[in-house]
Structure formats: C-alpha cells, structure tokens
Amino acid sequence: MSRTLTRVARGLARRVDWYILALFGAIGVATLAPAERQAAEVVSWLTQVAIGLLFFLYGARLSPSAALDGVRHWRLHLPVLALTFVAFPLVGLGTTLLPDRMLGAELTAGVLFLAVLPSTVQSSVAFTSMARGNVAAAVCSASFSTVLGVVLTPVLAVLLIRRAEGGGVPIGFGQLGDIALQLLVPFIAGQAVRRWISDWLGRYRAVISVCDRGSILLVVYSAFSRGMTTGIWQRVSPARLALLGALCVLLLWIALLLADRSARTLRLSREDRMTAVFCGATKSLASGLPMASVLFPASRVAMTVLPLMLYHTLQLVVCAWLARRRPAGPGSTAKRSASPAPAAGRRSGAPSPPG
C-alpha cells in the first residue's frame, strides 16, 4: 500500500507545475502578509529593479538572427502575428459589450491587456516540441512576437483601454515613456551586450532561471500587496471571478480555433500547424506582469493581471493536453522539423525567457 501511494505521489509531483503553485503561493503570502508602509516602498523599489533586470536578460538572451529568420517563413509567421496583435485584441474588445456590473472597468481593462500581449517563448516552443511540430519555426515566431510586443503591446493597450473605458481606467500615453525607460531601454541594452555575455548566460542557466522566476514572483507579490490595501478580494466576488474564468476559457478556445483554421486555410503542413496553434494562442505571463506594473497605477495592478493569471494557468493545462494527444505525421517529417531545435538553442546562446 505504501509503495502504491509513493508511486502515485511521484506521478503527481511530475505532473504538477510547481511554478504555477509558486505564483498562487505569492498571492497567498500577499493576502496574509502584505507589504505595508516602509516595507511597501522597499518592495516597490526592488520590483522596479527586478523588472529592469528581467528585460535586460530577455534582450541579452534573445537571438536577433532567430527572430529575423522568421521573415523567410512568412506564410506561417504572418498569420500568427495577425492573430496575436489583431484578431485577439478584436475578440477581447467583445468583453466591453458586457454590462459594467458584470466585470467592472478594471477586470475589463485586464482582459483587453491580456488580448494585446505577445506569445510566450518557452511554453510555445515546449508544446510545439511535444506535438512533434516545427520547433525551429516556433523559436523564430515566438522570438519575433516578443520583440514586437515590447513596442506594440503598450501602444495597443493604451489605445484599446482608453477607447473602451472612456477614461474610466487611468492609463494614457504618458505611461509609454515609463515603458521605454523601464522596459525598452534595458531590453536594447541587453541586445547591445549580448555578444559578450551570451556564453556566460549559457553556462549559468539555472541561476538565470531562478533570477527570472524570482523576479516575476516579486512582481506578483508587490501587485497583490497593493491590491490588499485597496480591498481587491472585496471587489472581486465569487460570481465575478467565475465569469472571468469562463471568459478566459472562451478566449482560449477561440484563439486555438482561429489558429488552427487559419493554418489549414493556408494549407500549411501539419508541423507548421502545430507551431501556429501554440504560438498564436498563448500569451506571455513573463512579459505581461512587468508591463502591467509599469502601465497601470499600483493600486489597480492586481485587478488588471487577474485575467492574465487565469488565462496563463488555463493555457498551460489545455495546451499540454493538446500537445500530448496530437499524433505525429507520417514519415520522418516531424523528426526533420524537430531536429533544428538544438541548433536554434545554440544560436541564441542561452535559454529562452519563461512563458
């Protein structure tokens, strides 16, 4: 009996995404022990430093050649980018048709912000690999999406949220200067010094991964600490949270459907369809949380990132299930398309940013 329980426990441990648990653990810690007064100021300063470091590392690790290589396969990458930055935002605008009492201005802004985020890198590549898709194309597509997202996401967020909410959420073009200072400048600096530090980053991948994930956990703790001081859980009723979860499920289903149908319409190969599905339907938590911390007032960040937290959890569960059940295509095509993955990793010189 004990051996059976041990095997079950080990099987569960392998299936559990401990980072997702850590993210929700950070929310729990912020709920029970939020940073207040001087501690809140220290946490806020540390968060700004962590965000700058995070985007510096993104720039240092992202291979420009991998991103630019995507242009050569435009029949795949163009529909993925169109889904990420055009179709998804248009679908997200549908939430503004709901009565205000159902979601409220802040959660509606959060859904719109989720809709304009770039694709993940690590998760979309991992799911493509599991589904025997075109891994090299996934690296290019996700990298290209990340680069565009640093510029497009803040601009689209300001345009859509201001238009939809009519000033109900205090966000404007003034925040774009903060984005440039806190996110774009470190990203460009990382790209500038990449040739000198990429080998070092490759040797210390574990340390860099801890830095990445620790920074994001700090952003989550800081956001929900501020949320506790403004009574976030009093403003989000169980019914509203359930509605938000249902909307995230609907958004993910629509994104997966559009990605698959557009890939089939363009008559892409099975391997490229897998790339289109997982790069087109996923959204980046790693980019979204820091951007939200810069774009939105501190008192509103926690409410704004709730849709992103829920969607990210859903996409991991659903996409992992889809990737495991996708059968490999006939012949050795899948093997050929998967084989460039190590080469892509060698070009970048370091691991991809977390999704």
Short mmCIF file of C-alpha atoms in Angstrom, two decimals:
data_model
loop_
_atom_site.label_atom_id
_atom_site.label_comp_id
_atom_site.label_asym_id
_atom_site.label_seq_id
_atom_site.Cartn_x
_atom_site.Cartn_y
_atom_site.Cartn_z
CA MET A 1 0.00 0.00 0.00
CA SER A 2 2.77 2.40 0.94
CA ARG A 3 4.61 1.66 -2.32
CA THR A 4 1.44 2.40 -4.30
CA LEU A 5 0.98 5.72 -2.51
CA THR A 6 4.64 6.55 -3.13
CA ARG A 7 4.25 5.87 -6.87
CA VAL A 8 1.09 7.97 -7.01
CA ALA A 9 2.82 10.83 -5.17
CA ARG A 10 5.79 10.70 -7.53
CA GLY A 11 3.49 10.68 -10.55
CA LEU A 12 1.62 13.73 -9.25
CA ALA A 13 4.89 15.51 -8.50
CA ARG A 14 6.00 15.03 -12.10
CA ARG A 15 2.72 16.40 -13.45
CA VAL A 16 2.39 19.40 -11.12
CA ASP A 17 3.71 22.71 -12.44
CA TRP A 18 5.44 23.95 -9.31
CA TYR A 19 5.95 27.41 -10.75
CA ILE A 20 2.20 27.90 -11.11
CA LEU A 21 1.82 26.84 -7.49
CA ALA A 22 4.54 29.31 -6.55
CA LEU A 23 2.68 32.11 -8.37
CA PHE A 24 -0.51 31.44 -6.47
CA GLY A 25 1.57 30.97 -3.32
CA ALA A 26 2.89 34.52 -3.80
CA ILE A 27 -0.73 35.72 -3.99
CA GLY A 28 -1.45 33.83 -0.77
CA VAL A 29 1.52 35.38 1.02
CA ALA A 30 0.49 38.85 -0.17
CA THR A 31 -3.04 38.18 1.11
CA LEU A 32 -1.87 37.07 4.57
CA ALA A 33 1.18 39.34 4.94
CA PRO A 34 1.03 42.27 2.51
CA ALA A 35 3.92 44.74 2.40
CA GLU A 36 2.85 47.97 4.09
CA ARG A 37 4.30 51.44 4.76
CA GLN A 38 8.12 51.40 4.52
CA ALA A 39 8.16 47.71 3.55
CA ALA A 40 5.87 48.53 0.63
CA GLU A 41 8.29 51.23 -0.56
CA VAL A 42 11.22 48.80 -0.37
CA VAL A 43 9.27 46.12 -2.26
CA SER A 44 8.23 48.69 -4.89
CA TRP A 45 11.87 49.74 -5.43
CA LEU A 46 13.04 46.13 -5.61
CA THR A 47 10.28 45.39 -8.11
CA GLN A 48 11.41 48.19 -10.41
CA VAL A 49 14.99 46.89 -10.26
CA ALA A 50 13.80 43.33 -10.91
CA ILE A 51 11.73 44.40 -13.93
CA GLY A 52 14.69 46.24 -15.46
CA LEU A 53 16.94 43.22 -14.87
CA LEU A 54 14.32 40.90 -16.32
CA PHE A 55 14.10 42.77 -19.62
CA PHE A 56 17.86 43.22 -19.77
CA LEU A 57 18.20 39.43 -19.60
CA TYR A 58 15.46 39.00 -22.22
CA GLY A 59 17.42 41.23 -24.57
CA ALA A 60 20.73 39.50 -23.78
CA ARG A 61 19.33 36.03 -24.48
CA LEU A 62 17.13 36.69 -27.50
CA SER A 63 18.91 35.93 -30.73
CA PRO A 64 18.23 38.63 -33.37
CA SER A 65 19.05 36.13 -36.11
CA ALA A 66 16.43 33.70 -34.77
CA ALA A 67 13.80 36.44 -34.78
CA LEU A 68 14.72 37.74 -38.25
CA ASP A 69 14.80 34.22 -39.69
CA GLY A 70 11.05 34.18 -39.22
CA VAL A 71 10.60 36.58 -42.12
CA ARG A 72 11.66 33.80 -44.51
CA HIS A 73 8.67 31.68 -43.47
CA TRP A 74 6.11 34.48 -43.72
CA ARG A 75 3.20 32.16 -44.62
CA LEU A 76 3.45 30.76 -41.09
CA HIS A 77 4.52 33.76 -39.05
CA LEU A 78 2.27 36.40 -40.60
CA PRO A 79 -1.00 34.69 -39.54
CA VAL A 80 0.45 34.00 -36.08
CA LEU A 81 1.34 37.66 -35.60
CA ALA A 82 -2.02 38.75 -37.06
CA LEU A 83 -3.80 36.52 -34.55
CA THR A 84 -1.67 37.80 -31.66
CA PHE A 85 -1.87 41.53 -32.35
CA VAL A 86 -5.02 41.94 -34.48
CA ALA A 87 -7.60 39.15 -34.11
CA PHE A 88 -7.05 38.53 -30.39
CA PRO A 89 -7.46 42.24 -29.47
CA LEU A 90 -10.63 42.44 -31.58
CA VAL A 91 -12.06 39.42 -29.76
CA GLY A 92 -11.03 40.97 -26.45
CA LEU A 93 -12.98 44.10 -27.32
CA GLY A 94 -16.10 41.93 -27.20
CA THR A 95 -15.89 41.96 -23.41
CA THR A 96 -16.65 45.70 -23.45
CA LEU A 97 -20.17 44.83 -24.61
CA LEU A 98 -20.90 43.27 -21.23
CA PRO A 99 -22.77 45.40 -18.67
CA ASP A 100 -20.41 47.20 -16.29
CA ARG A 101 -21.78 45.37 -13.26
CA MET A 102 -20.62 42.00 -14.62
CA LEU A 103 -16.85 42.57 -14.79
CA GLY A 104 -16.22 46.19 -13.92
CA ALA A 105 -13.77 48.61 -15.53
CA GLU A 106 -10.60 47.14 -14.00
CA LEU A 107 -11.18 43.49 -14.96
CA THR A 108 -12.36 44.58 -18.42
CA ALA A 109 -9.09 46.50 -18.78
CA GLY A 110 -7.28 43.35 -17.66
CA VAL A 111 -8.93 41.27 -20.39
CA LEU A 112 -8.01 43.87 -23.01
CA PHE A 113 -4.44 43.95 -21.72
CA LEU A 114 -4.28 40.16 -21.91
CA ALA A 115 -5.52 40.33 -25.51
CA VAL A 116 -2.62 42.53 -26.72
CA LEU A 117 0.23 40.58 -25.09
CA PRO A 118 2.82 38.74 -27.22
CA SER A 119 3.18 35.00 -27.42
CA THR A 120 5.21 33.03 -24.93
CA VAL A 121 8.64 31.74 -25.92
CA GLN A 122 9.47 28.83 -23.64
CA SER A 123 5.96 27.38 -23.37
CA SER A 124 5.04 27.62 -27.05
CA VAL A 125 8.35 26.03 -28.09
CA ALA A 126 7.93 23.27 -25.50
CA PHE A 127 4.36 22.48 -26.60
CA THR A 128 5.38 22.50 -30.28
CA SER A 129 8.16 20.04 -29.50
CA MET A 130 5.78 17.76 -27.56
CA ALA A 131 3.37 17.76 -30.53
CA ARG A 132 6.20 16.95 -33.00
CA GLY A 133 5.77 20.30 -34.70
CA ASN A 134 8.23 22.65 -36.37
CA VAL A 135 10.35 23.61 -33.36
CA ALA A 136 12.77 25.85 -35.25
CA ALA A 137 9.84 27.86 -36.66
CA ALA A 138 8.32 28.10 -33.17
CA VAL A 139 11.56 29.62 -31.84
CA CYS A 140 11.54 32.20 -34.66
CA SER A 141 7.83 33.02 -34.37
CA ALA A 142 7.80 33.38 -30.57
CA SER A 143 11.00 35.44 -30.62
CA PHE A 144 9.63 37.76 -33.29
CA SER A 145 6.40 38.14 -31.30
CA THR A 146 8.36 39.04 -28.15
CA VAL A 147 10.40 41.71 -29.94
CA LEU A 148 7.26 43.28 -31.46
CA GLY A 149 5.43 43.00 -28.14
CA VAL A 150 7.89 45.24 -26.32
CA VAL A 151 6.72 48.07 -28.62
CA LEU A 152 3.22 47.08 -29.79
CA THR A 153 1.71 45.83 -26.53
CA PRO A 154 1.92 49.13 -24.58
CA VAL A 155 0.65 51.16 -27.56
CA LEU A 156 -2.27 48.80 -28.24
CA ALA A 157 -3.10 48.62 -24.52
CA VAL A 158 -3.35 52.40 -24.26
CA LEU A 159 -5.40 52.73 -27.45
CA LEU A 160 -7.88 49.94 -26.70
CA ILE A 161 -8.36 50.57 -22.99
CA ARG A 162 -8.76 54.33 -23.34
CA ARG A 163 -11.25 53.82 -26.18
CA ALA A 164 -13.21 51.10 -24.40
CA GLU A 165 -13.32 52.59 -20.94
CA GLY A 166 -13.59 56.25 -21.89
CA GLY A 167 -11.15 57.33 -19.19
CA GLY A 168 -12.56 55.00 -16.53
CA VAL A 169 -9.14 53.43 -16.06
CA PRO A 170 -6.28 55.94 -15.58
CA ILE A 171 -3.96 54.87 -18.39
CA GLY A 172 -2.58 57.12 -21.09
CA PHE A 173 0.28 57.80 -23.46
CA GLY A 174 2.31 59.25 -20.59
CA GLN A 175 2.95 55.67 -19.44
CA LEU A 176 4.71 54.93 -22.73
CA GLY A 177 7.66 56.99 -21.51
CA ASP A 178 7.84 54.81 -18.39
CA ILE A 179 7.67 51.72 -20.60
CA ALA A 180 10.57 52.98 -22.70
CA LEU A 181 12.65 53.76 -19.61
CA GLN A 182 11.94 50.64 -17.56
CA LEU A 183 11.46 48.00 -20.27
CA LEU A 184 12.67 49.06 -23.70
CA VAL A 185 15.98 50.63 -22.62
CA PRO A 186 17.09 47.55 -20.61
CA PHE A 187 15.97 45.29 -23.47
CA ILE A 188 18.04 47.24 -26.01
CA ALA A 189 20.99 47.33 -23.59
CA GLY A 190 20.79 43.54 -23.29
CA GLN A 191 20.79 43.19 -27.06
CA ALA A 192 23.81 45.54 -27.27
CA VAL A 193 25.96 43.48 -24.89
CA ARG A 194 24.65 40.08 -25.93
CA ARG A 195 27.75 39.09 -27.90
CA TRP A 196 29.92 39.45 -24.81
CA ILE A 197 27.71 37.82 -22.16
CA SER A 198 25.66 35.19 -24.05
CA ASP A 199 28.21 32.44 -23.35
CA TRP A 200 28.23 33.31 -19.66
CA LEU A 201 24.42 33.23 -19.56
CA GLY A 202 24.51 29.83 -21.23
CA ARG A 203 26.85 28.44 -18.56
CA TYR A 204 24.68 29.64 -15.68
CA ARG A 205 21.24 28.79 -16.99
CA ALA A 206 19.96 27.55 -13.62
CA VAL A 207 20.96 30.77 -11.87
CA ILE A 208 19.39 32.90 -14.61
CA SER A 209 16.19 30.85 -14.46
CA VAL A 210 15.96 31.43 -10.69
CA CYS A 211 16.50 35.15 -11.31
CA ASP A 212 13.76 35.20 -13.97
CA ARG A 213 11.18 33.39 -11.95
CA GLY A 214 12.10 35.08 -8.69
CA SER A 215 11.64 38.48 -10.33
CA ILE A 216 8.18 37.53 -11.58
CA LEU A 217 7.19 36.20 -8.15
CA LEU A 218 8.31 39.52 -6.65
CA VAL A 219 6.15 41.40 -9.19
CA VAL A 220 3.15 39.23 -8.26
CA TYR A 221 3.72 39.75 -4.52
CA SER A 222 4.11 43.52 -4.96
CA ALA A 223 0.97 43.80 -7.12
CA PHE A 224 -1.26 41.82 -4.77
CA SER A 225 0.17 43.51 -1.69
CA ARG A 226 -1.04 46.80 -3.13
CA GLY A 227 -4.27 45.07 -4.08
CA MET A 228 -4.85 44.02 -0.47
CA THR A 229 -4.57 47.63 0.72
CA THR A 230 -7.33 48.57 -1.74
CA GLY A 231 -9.57 45.60 -0.88
CA ILE A 232 -9.15 43.51 -4.03
CA TRP A 233 -10.98 40.46 -2.68
CA GLN A 234 -13.87 42.61 -1.57
CA ARG A 235 -14.21 43.92 -5.13
CA VAL A 236 -13.97 40.52 -6.84
CA SER A 237 -16.97 38.41 -5.85
CA PRO A 238 -17.01 34.64 -6.45
CA ALA A 239 -19.60 35.16 -9.22
CA ARG A 240 -17.41 37.75 -10.96
CA LEU A 241 -14.36 35.50 -10.63
CA ALA A 242 -16.32 32.59 -12.13
CA LEU A 243 -17.44 34.79 -15.04
CA LEU A 244 -13.84 35.88 -15.61
CA GLY A 245 -12.73 32.23 -15.67
CA ALA A 246 -15.44 31.39 -18.21
CA LEU A 247 -14.33 34.30 -20.41
CA CYS A 248 -10.72 33.09 -20.29
CA VAL A 249 -11.85 29.61 -21.36
CA LEU A 250 -13.82 31.15 -24.24
CA LEU A 251 -10.88 33.33 -25.33
CA LEU A 252 -8.53 30.36 -25.32
CA TRP A 253 -10.98 28.21 -27.31
CA ILE A 254 -11.47 30.97 -29.91
CA ALA A 255 -7.70 31.55 -30.19
CA LEU A 256 -6.97 27.84 -30.69
CA LEU A 257 -9.77 27.54 -33.25
CA LEU A 258 -8.66 30.61 -35.23
CA ALA A 259 -5.02 29.50 -35.22
CA ASP A 260 -5.89 26.03 -36.47
CA ARG A 261 -8.38 27.20 -39.11
CA SER A 262 -6.07 29.90 -40.49
CA ALA A 263 -3.20 27.41 -40.74
CA ARG A 264 -5.44 24.93 -42.59
CA THR A 265 -6.72 27.67 -44.91
CA LEU A 266 -3.12 28.48 -45.87
CA ARG A 267 -2.52 24.74 -46.41
CA LEU A 268 0.40 24.63 -44.04
CA SER A 269 1.98 21.30 -43.18
CA ARG A 270 0.95 19.50 -40.02
CA GLU A 271 4.21 20.52 -38.30
CA ASP A 272 3.65 24.19 -39.14
CA ARG A 273 0.04 23.98 -37.96
CA MET A 274 1.28 22.88 -34.55
CA THR A 275 3.56 25.90 -34.47
CA ALA A 276 0.71 28.22 -35.46
CA VAL A 277 -1.61 26.81 -32.80
CA PHE A 278 0.78 27.03 -29.86
CA CYS A 279 2.43 30.33 -30.83
CA GLY A 280 -0.82 32.00 -31.83
CA ALA A 281 -3.00 31.05 -28.86
CA THR A 282 -0.59 31.51 -25.93
CA LYS A 283 0.11 34.74 -24.05
CA SER A 284 3.25 35.68 -22.14
CA LEU A 285 2.99 35.98 -18.37
CA ALA A 286 6.68 36.90 -18.18
CA SER A 287 6.18 39.97 -20.38
CA GLY A 288 2.69 40.82 -19.15
CA LEU A 289 3.29 41.14 -15.41
CA PRO A 290 6.18 43.63 -15.65
CA MET A 291 4.38 45.66 -18.33
CA ALA A 292 1.22 45.86 -16.21
CA SER A 293 3.28 47.06 -13.24
CA VAL A 294 4.55 49.96 -15.35
CA LEU A 295 1.39 50.76 -17.32
CA PHE A 296 -1.25 50.73 -14.57
CA PRO A 297 -1.47 52.54 -11.22
CA ALA A 298 -0.08 50.45 -8.36
CA SER A 299 -3.48 50.21 -6.67
CA ARG A 300 -5.02 48.63 -9.81
CA VAL A 301 -2.31 46.24 -10.99
CA ALA A 302 -3.61 43.25 -9.03
CA MET A 303 -7.09 43.51 -10.56
CA THR A 304 -5.63 44.06 -14.02
CA VAL A 305 -3.40 40.96 -14.00
CA LEU A 306 -6.07 38.57 -12.68
CA PRO A 307 -7.27 37.69 -16.22
CA LEU A 308 -3.66 37.05 -17.27
CA MET A 309 -3.03 34.77 -14.28
CA LEU A 310 -6.16 32.73 -15.03
CA TYR A 311 -5.51 32.55 -18.78
CA HIS A 312 -1.88 31.53 -18.27
CA THR A 313 -2.91 28.66 -15.98
CA LEU A 314 -5.55 27.52 -18.48
CA GLN A 315 -3.21 27.67 -21.48
CA LEU A 316 -0.62 25.52 -19.70
CA VAL A 317 -3.17 22.84 -18.82
CA VAL A 318 -5.06 22.82 -22.14
CA CYS A 319 -2.04 23.17 -24.44
CA ALA A 320 -0.14 20.44 -22.59
CA TRP A 321 -3.14 18.13 -23.07
CA LEU A 322 -3.42 19.05 -26.76
CA ALA A 323 0.31 18.60 -27.36
CA ARG A 324 0.28 15.10 -25.85
CA ARG A 325 -2.71 13.91 -27.89
CA ARG A 326 -1.52 15.22 -31.28
CA PRO A 327 -0.25 12.23 -33.28
CA ALA A 328 2.95 12.59 -35.26
CA GLY A 329 2.59 12.91 -39.00
CA PRO A 330 3.60 10.13 -41.38
CA GLY A 331 7.18 9.61 -42.37
CA SER A 332 10.12 11.40 -40.87
CA THR A 333 8.88 14.94 -41.47
CA ALA A 334 8.30 15.54 -37.76
CA LYS A 335 11.79 14.41 -36.95
CA ARG A 336 13.26 16.74 -39.53
CA SER A 337 11.30 19.72 -38.29
CA ALA A 338 12.14 18.99 -34.66
CA SER A 339 15.83 18.47 -35.30
CA PRO A 340 16.77 22.16 -35.75
CA ALA A 341 15.76 22.91 -32.12
CA PRO A 342 19.23 22.35 -30.65
CA ALA A 343 20.73 24.49 -33.41
CA ALA A 344 18.28 27.25 -32.61
CA GLY A 345 19.26 26.99 -28.96
CA ARG A 346 22.96 27.23 -29.87
CA ARG A 347 22.33 30.37 -31.93
CA SER A 348 20.61 32.07 -29.04
CA GLY A 349 23.40 31.11 -26.67
CA ALA A 350 21.08 30.82 -23.66
CA PRO A 351 17.67 29.55 -22.60
CA SER A 352 14.51 31.27 -23.72
CA PRO A 353 12.62 33.61 -21.40
CA PRO A 354 9.94 31.95 -19.27
CA GLY A 355 6.43 31.98 -20.73
#
